Amino acid sequence: MYSMRHLEIMAELPVHDTLGSAASELKISESALSQAITAIEKHAGETLCLRRKAHGIRLTASGQHFAAMARKILAEVGELRATFPQTEGALRGPVRFGCFASLSPHLIPATLEGFDHPEVKLDVRVGTHDELLPALRGGEIDVAFVYDLQLPADMDKQPIYQTEMQVVLHPEHRLAKLDRPLELADLVDESLIVYESDPSTQHQMQLFASQGLVPKITASVPQMILVAAMVGRGLGYGLLMRRPNNAEVSIEGRPLAFRELKAPNYPNAVVAITPKGVQIPARVQALIDHCTCAMAESW
């Protein structure tokens, strides 16, 4: 088979008119270069380079094609060597990361801003646990940012920030006017607009069930932004995780009121998850670290 040296030789030949010139650039003797070309042609099964003492060297059409392919392969090998292994301060290569859907408007923009590694190519996927976990296991993404809810044992996790459930209400709702943390018993007869996406939905239902309560569900919607929009129009209340850079208005610009939820309101966290035991590349860890810092600065 062709060696890297074979590729280097063929990639160099098009810019030389004589064996002597090419040999000098490749730092080998003319005879060694001639023998190498013969060996390459033997592998190729055809003439790649015309060598005449009085006329120097000239690549055949096949030789020109071979040389172009060799240059391409060498460039890709160079890219591979520069990417793996990573060296401190010189991160490059792809990072494919996923984000739980309801987190994405808050986490993704803040994470992308200020990630100062221009040679790292970021690719983003937004989805549910049912979409992100198989993508992690299948190697389609490197890391996913999710809530620490019902995570399987085959995932390692790094904390991004701590959070807990809170209540979002229309500012004129009677409960929004109370000067105390709200209890689930306060909410049980009110109209709940549920964000329909496990494990978030299941977590909300478990909070009520832990006190023997059943919420009055008015609507189940697939987007947290829609929950906020409906609350902003006074159609009910919502439950959502406390998060950084959270505007207290709906997408329509209507004001919202956020209130603390009294225990049982189990503390939770946003975490970066990766398949257990997989060594995290430096460029992926750099993104996780940057996300942690960006979230800490966004409260």
One Martini backbone bead per residue (centre of mass of N, CA, C, O) as a GRO file, in nm:
protein
  299
    1MET     BB    1   0.103   0.032   0.007
    2TYR     BB    2   0.071   0.351   0.072
    3SER     BB    3   0.263   0.590   0.197
    4MET     BB    4   0.331   0.891   0.324
    5ARG     BB    5   0.581   0.927   0.147
    6HIS     BB    6   0.444   0.883  -0.122
    7LEU     BB    7   0.255   1.128  -0.097
    8GLU     BB    8   0.473   1.345  -0.065
    9ILE     BB    9   0.605   1.299  -0.339
   10MET     BB   10   0.356   1.343  -0.527
   11ALA     BB   11   0.288   1.631  -0.412
   12GLU     BB   12   0.574   1.760  -0.511
   13LEU     BB   13   0.624   1.714  -0.826
   14PRO     BB   14   0.453   1.945  -0.981
   15VAL     BB   15   0.687   2.182  -0.891
   16HIS     BB   16   0.886   2.014  -1.083
   17ASP     BB   17   1.138   1.952  -1.350
   18THR     BB   18   1.330   1.783  -1.161
   19LEU     BB   19   1.473   1.547  -0.967
   20GLY     BB   20   1.673   1.727  -0.815
   21SER     BB   21   1.471   1.931  -0.704
   22ALA     BB   22   1.286   1.729  -0.557
   23ALA     BB   23   1.504   1.590  -0.383
   24SER     BB   24   1.590   1.842  -0.227
   25GLU     BB   25   1.311   1.899  -0.096
   26LEU     BB   26   1.293   1.586   0.020
   27LYS     BB   27   1.575   1.489   0.124
   28ILE     BB   28   1.694   1.317  -0.126
   29SER     BB   29   1.798   1.125  -0.360
   30GLU     BB   30   1.763   1.065  -0.687
   31SER     BB   31   1.764   0.756  -0.672
   32ALA     BB   32   1.551   0.733  -0.444
   33LEU     BB   33   1.328   0.877  -0.596
   34SER     BB   34   1.313   0.691  -0.842
   35GLN     BB   35   1.243   0.436  -0.676
   36ALA     BB   36   0.984   0.546  -0.551
   37ILE     BB   37   0.829   0.593  -0.813
   38THR     BB   38   0.837   0.301  -0.906
   39ALA     BB   39   0.680   0.190  -0.659
   40ILE     BB   40   0.425   0.352  -0.705
   41GLU     BB   41   0.366   0.249  -0.993
   42LYS     BB   42   0.331  -0.043  -0.909
   43HIS     BB   43   0.080   0.007  -0.736
   44ALA     BB   44  -0.086   0.157  -0.969
   45GLY     BB   45  -0.030   0.023  -1.270
   46GLU     BB   46   0.118   0.296  -1.376
   47THR     BB   47   0.213   0.581  -1.525
   48LEU     BB   48   0.310   0.901  -1.357
   49CYS     BB   49   0.622   0.951  -1.461
   50LEU     BB   50   0.825   1.131  -1.673
   51ARG     BB   51   1.173   1.027  -1.736
   52ARG     BB   52   1.417   1.257  -1.870
   53LYS     BB   53   1.727   1.371  -1.896
   54ALA     BB   54   1.672   1.612  -2.110
   55HIS     BB   55   1.352   1.679  -1.979
   56GLY     BB   56   1.300   1.560  -1.715
   57ILE     BB   57   0.984   1.604  -1.558
   58ARG     BB   58   0.647   1.447  -1.605
   59LEU     BB   59   0.324   1.429  -1.556
   60THR     BB   60   0.068   1.256  -1.592
   61ALA     BB   61  -0.260   1.249  -1.570
   62SER     BB   62  -0.251   1.043  -1.341
   63GLY     BB   63  -0.035   1.192  -1.176
   64GLN     BB   64  -0.201   1.449  -1.125
   65HIS     BB   65  -0.429   1.307  -0.973
   66PHE     BB   66  -0.259   1.180  -0.754
   67ALA     BB   67  -0.141   1.446  -0.642
   68ALA     BB   68  -0.410   1.574  -0.561
   69MET     BB   69  -0.491   1.350  -0.361
   70ALA     BB   70  -0.240   1.367  -0.181
   71ARG     BB   71  -0.284   1.658  -0.086
   72LYS     BB   72  -0.556   1.608   0.048
   73ILE     BB   73  -0.467   1.391   0.250
   74LEU     BB   74  -0.247   1.560   0.393
   75ALA     BB   75  -0.438   1.779   0.493
   76GLU     BB   76  -0.617   1.589   0.665
   77VAL     BB   77  -0.389   1.484   0.844
   78GLY     BB   78  -0.313   1.758   0.956
   79GLU     BB   79  -0.588   1.807   1.088
   80LEU     BB   80  -0.581   1.557   1.269
   81ARG     BB   81  -0.321   1.630   1.426
   82ALA     BB   82  -0.435   1.909   1.532
   83THR     BB   83  -0.685   1.770   1.690
   84PHE     BB   84  -0.521   1.490   1.751
   85PRO     BB   85  -0.429   1.601   2.003
   86GLN     BB   86  -0.483   1.830   2.218
   87THR     BB   87  -0.374   2.161   2.290
   88GLU     BB   88  -0.300   2.404   2.480
   89GLY     BB   89  -0.460   2.681   2.325
   90ALA     BB   90  -0.541   2.474   2.053
   91LEU     BB   91  -0.840   2.454   1.966
   92ARG     BB   92  -1.002   2.198   1.759
   93GLY     BB   93  -1.295   2.121   1.604
   94PRO     BB   94  -1.569   1.939   1.685
   95VAL     BB   95  -1.893   2.035   1.848
   96ARG     BB   96  -2.163   1.840   1.966
   97PHE     BB   97  -2.463   1.979   2.102
   98GLY     BB   98  -2.713   1.950   2.348
   99CYS     BB   99  -3.060   2.067   2.432
  100PHE     BB  100  -3.302   2.129   2.622
  101ALA     BB  101  -3.568   2.293   2.511
  102SER     BB  102  -3.640   2.488   2.762
  103LEU     BB  103  -3.329   2.588   2.782
  104SER     BB  104  -3.228   2.712   2.507
  105PRO     BB  105  -3.289   3.030   2.526
  106HIS     BB  106  -3.079   3.056   2.779
  107LEU     BB  107  -2.816   2.883   2.705
  108ILE     BB  108  -2.713   2.910   2.409
  109PRO     BB  109  -2.648   3.213   2.365
  110ALA     BB  110  -2.458   3.240   2.618
  111THR     BB  111  -2.257   3.018   2.518
  112LEU     BB  112  -2.174   3.130   2.237
  113GLU     BB  113  -2.098   3.374   2.377
  114GLY     BB  114  -1.747   3.397   2.410
  115PHE     BB  115  -1.639   3.152   2.246
  116ASP     BB  116  -1.279   3.158   2.211
  117HIS     BB  117  -1.273   2.923   1.942
  118PRO     BB  118  -1.246   2.947   1.607
  119GLU     BB  119  -1.158   2.622   1.551
  120VAL     BB  120  -1.437   2.559   1.672
  121LYS     BB  121  -1.708   2.360   1.573
  122LEU     BB  122  -2.046   2.429   1.617
  123ASP     BB  123  -2.321   2.202   1.706
  124VAL     BB  124  -2.681   2.210   1.733
  125ARG     BB  125  -2.921   2.041   1.956
  126VAL     BB  126  -3.274   2.015   2.000
  127GLY     BB  127  -3.446   1.845   2.282
  128THR     BB  128  -3.523   1.561   2.432
  129HIS     BB  129  -3.443   1.295   2.610
  130ASP     BB  130  -3.538   1.092   2.383
  131GLU     BB  131  -3.320   1.232   2.184
  132LEU     BB  132  -3.043   1.282   2.340
  133LEU     BB  133  -2.957   1.006   2.457
  134PRO     BB  134  -2.923   0.845   2.189
  135ALA     BB  135  -2.718   1.049   2.067
  136LEU     BB  136  -2.499   0.992   2.275
  137ARG     BB  137  -2.475   0.683   2.242
  138GLY     BB  138  -2.429   0.720   1.911
  139GLY     BB  139  -2.229   0.979   1.861
  140GLU     BB  140  -2.384   1.251   1.760
  141ILE     BB  141  -2.302   1.365   2.042
  142ASP     BB  142  -2.099   1.490   2.313
  143VAL     BB  143  -2.319   1.679   2.460
  144ALA     BB  144  -2.564   1.754   2.728
  145PHE     BB  145  -2.814   1.989   2.832
  146VAL     BB  146  -2.977   1.922   3.145
  147TYR     BB  147  -3.178   1.795   3.366
  148ASP     BB  148  -3.164   1.635   3.691
  149LEU     BB  149  -3.372   1.397   3.554
  150GLN     BB  150  -3.384   1.073   3.522
  151LEU     BB  151  -3.100   0.968   3.490
  152PRO     BB  152  -2.897   0.750   3.372
  153ALA     BB  153  -2.623   0.543   3.464
  154ASP     BB  154  -2.466   0.594   3.167
  155MET     BB  155  -2.408   0.891   3.293
  156ASP     BB  156  -2.225   1.167   3.307
  157LYS     BB  157  -2.185   1.461   3.535
  158GLN     BB  158  -2.201   1.827   3.523
  159PRO     BB  159  -2.239   2.114   3.679
  160ILE     BB  160  -2.393   2.434   3.614
  161TYR     BB  161  -2.673   2.475   3.789
  162GLN     BB  162  -2.890   2.570   4.030
  163THR     BB  163  -3.235   2.464   4.107
  164GLU     BB  164  -3.601   2.530   4.094
  165MET     BB  165  -3.920   2.544   4.143
  166GLN     BB  166  -4.168   2.767   3.997
  167VAL     BB  167  -4.407   3.027   3.976
  168VAL     BB  168  -4.630   3.136   3.712
  169LEU     BB  169  -4.803   3.454   3.679
  170HIS     BB  170  -5.033   3.672   3.678
  171PRO     BB  171  -5.011   3.978   3.829
  172GLU     BB  172  -5.343   3.968   3.901
  173HIS     BB  173  -5.324   3.737   4.062
  174ARG     BB  174  -5.395   3.655   4.381
  175LEU     BB  175  -5.121   3.494   4.435
  176ALA     BB  176  -4.925   3.730   4.346
  177LYS     BB  177  -5.010   3.905   4.620
  178LEU     BB  178  -4.858   3.730   4.799
  179ASP     BB  179  -4.629   3.747   5.096
  180ARG     BB  180  -4.542   3.440   5.000
  181PRO     BB  181  -4.488   3.134   4.962
  182LEU     BB  182  -4.603   2.887   4.774
  183GLU     BB  183  -4.839   2.627   4.762
  184LEU     BB  184  -4.989   2.354   4.636
  185ALA     BB  185  -5.264   2.411   4.777
  186ASP     BB  186  -5.303   2.688   4.629
  187LEU     BB  187  -5.307   2.543   4.321
  188VAL     BB  188  -5.507   2.297   4.282
  189ASP     BB  189  -5.767   2.494   4.177
  190GLU     BB  190  -5.600   2.587   3.952
  191SER     BB  191  -5.492   2.661   3.633
  192LEU     BB  192  -5.289   2.436   3.457
  193ILE     BB  193  -5.000   2.476   3.253
  194VAL     BB  194  -4.841   2.230   3.077
  195TYR     BB  195  -4.527   2.106   3.019
  196GLU     BB  196  -4.492   1.868   2.754
  197SER     BB  197  -4.202   1.705   2.892
  198ASP     BB  198  -4.007   1.463   2.949
  199PRO     BB  199  -3.945   1.496   3.289
  200SER     BB  200  -4.113   1.750   3.366
  201THR     BB  201  -4.403   1.646   3.397
  202GLN     BB  202  -4.344   1.428   3.610
  203HIS     BB  203  -4.230   1.621   3.822
  204GLN     BB  204  -4.489   1.782   3.870
  205MET     BB  205  -4.669   1.541   3.954
  206GLN     BB  206  -4.492   1.453   4.199
  207LEU     BB  207  -4.537   1.698   4.376
  208PHE     BB  208  -4.838   1.651   4.419
  209ALA     BB  209  -4.834   1.346   4.507
  210SER     BB  210  -4.663   1.392   4.773
  211GLN     BB  211  -4.957   1.544   4.884
  212GLY     BB  212  -5.220   1.418   4.755
  213LEU     BB  213  -5.242   1.572   4.476
  214VAL     BB  214  -5.450   1.718   4.206
  215PRO     BB  215  -5.431   1.884   3.933
  216LYS     BB  216  -5.567   2.149   3.726
  217ILE     BB  217  -5.578   2.082   3.395
  218THR     BB  218  -5.605   2.283   3.103
  219ALA     BB  219  -5.307   2.244   2.962
  220SER     BB  220  -5.094   2.092   2.703
  221VAL     BB  221  -4.767   2.195   2.605
  222PRO     BB  222  -4.457   2.192   2.397
  223GLN     BB  223  -4.393   2.495   2.514
  224MET     BB  224  -4.273   2.727   2.733
  225ILE     BB  225  -4.345   2.985   2.571
  226LEU     BB  226  -4.653   2.911   2.578
  227VAL     BB  227  -4.703   2.916   2.872
  228ALA     BB  228  -4.628   3.218   2.911
  229ALA     BB  229  -4.839   3.331   2.711
  230MET     BB  230  -5.089   3.224   2.865
  231VAL     BB  231  -5.031   3.359   3.135
  232GLY     BB  232  -5.021   3.655   3.018
  233ARG     BB  233  -5.355   3.605   2.959
  234GLY     BB  234  -5.488   3.451   3.215
  235LEU     BB  235  -5.516   3.110   3.168
  236GLY     BB  236  -5.299   3.060   3.400
  237TYR     BB  237  -5.051   2.850   3.531
  238GLY     BB  238  -4.702   2.781   3.602
  239LEU     BB  239  -4.423   2.547   3.590
  240LEU     BB  240  -4.077   2.632   3.655
  241MET     BB  241  -3.753   2.666   3.625
  242ARG     BB  242  -3.513   2.828   3.753
  243ARG     BB  243  -3.340   3.097   3.568
  244PRO     BB  244  -3.143   3.259   3.383
  245ASN     BB  245  -3.219   3.522   3.192
  246ASN     BB  246  -3.533   3.583   3.289
  247ALA     BB  247  -3.794   3.716   3.155
  248GLU     BB  248  -4.089   3.901   3.286
  249VAL     BB  249  -4.205   3.805   2.995
  250SER     BB  250  -4.360   3.747   2.725
  251ILE     BB  251  -4.356   3.725   2.381
  252GLU     BB  252  -4.580   3.972   2.393
  253GLY     BB  253  -4.494   4.156   2.657
  254ARG     BB  254  -4.619   4.031   2.900
  255PRO     BB  255  -4.649   4.017   3.223
  256LEU     BB  256  -4.484   3.845   3.493
  257ALA     BB  257  -4.506   3.623   3.784
  258PHE     BB  258  -4.267   3.521   4.024
  259ARG     BB  259  -4.277   3.237   4.255
  260GLU     BB  260  -4.221   3.079   4.526
  261LEU     BB  261  -4.183   2.733   4.623
  262LYS     BB  262  -4.276   2.536   4.856
  263ALA     BB  263  -4.241   2.281   5.026
  264PRO     BB  264  -4.212   2.036   4.811
  265ASN     BB  265  -3.895   2.149   4.652
  266TYR     BB  266  -3.676   2.003   4.479
  267PRO     BB  267  -3.370   2.022   4.417
  268ASN     BB  268  -3.181   2.121   4.130
  269ALA     BB  269  -3.020   2.074   3.797
  270VAL     BB  270  -2.792   2.168   3.562
  271VAL     BB  271  -2.639   1.948   3.318
  272ALA     BB  272  -2.360   1.777   3.190
  273ILE     BB  273  -2.370   1.509   2.956
  274THR     BB  274  -2.196   1.189   2.937
  275PRO     BB  275  -2.070   0.910   2.864
  276LYS     BB  276  -1.963   0.672   3.047
  277GLY     BB  277  -1.602   0.678   3.040
  278VAL     BB  278  -1.564   0.910   2.851
  279GLN     BB  279  -1.335   1.099   2.709
  280ILE     BB  280  -1.304   1.439   2.726
  281PRO     BB  281  -1.250   1.669   2.522
  282ALA     BB  282  -1.112   1.975   2.543
  283ARG     BB  283  -1.328   2.124   2.366
  284VAL     BB  284  -1.572   2.025   2.534
  285GLN     BB  285  -1.481   2.126   2.813
  286ALA     BB  286  -1.469   2.422   2.731
  287LEU     BB  287  -1.775   2.449   2.688
  288ILE     BB  288  -1.868   2.370   2.970
  289ASP     BB  289  -1.711   2.591   3.122
  290HIS     BB  290  -1.839   2.830   2.972
  291CYS     BB  291  -2.130   2.774   3.051
  292THR     BB  292  -2.094   2.802   3.355
  293CYS     BB  293  -2.000   3.099   3.346
  294ALA     BB  294  -2.238   3.221   3.185
  295MET     BB  295  -2.457   3.145   3.394
  296ALA     BB  296  -2.333   3.290   3.644
  297GLU     BB  297  -2.354   3.582   3.486
  298SER     BB  298  -2.695   3.572   3.439
  299TRP     BB  299  -2.840   3.637   3.723
   0.00000   0.00000   0.00000
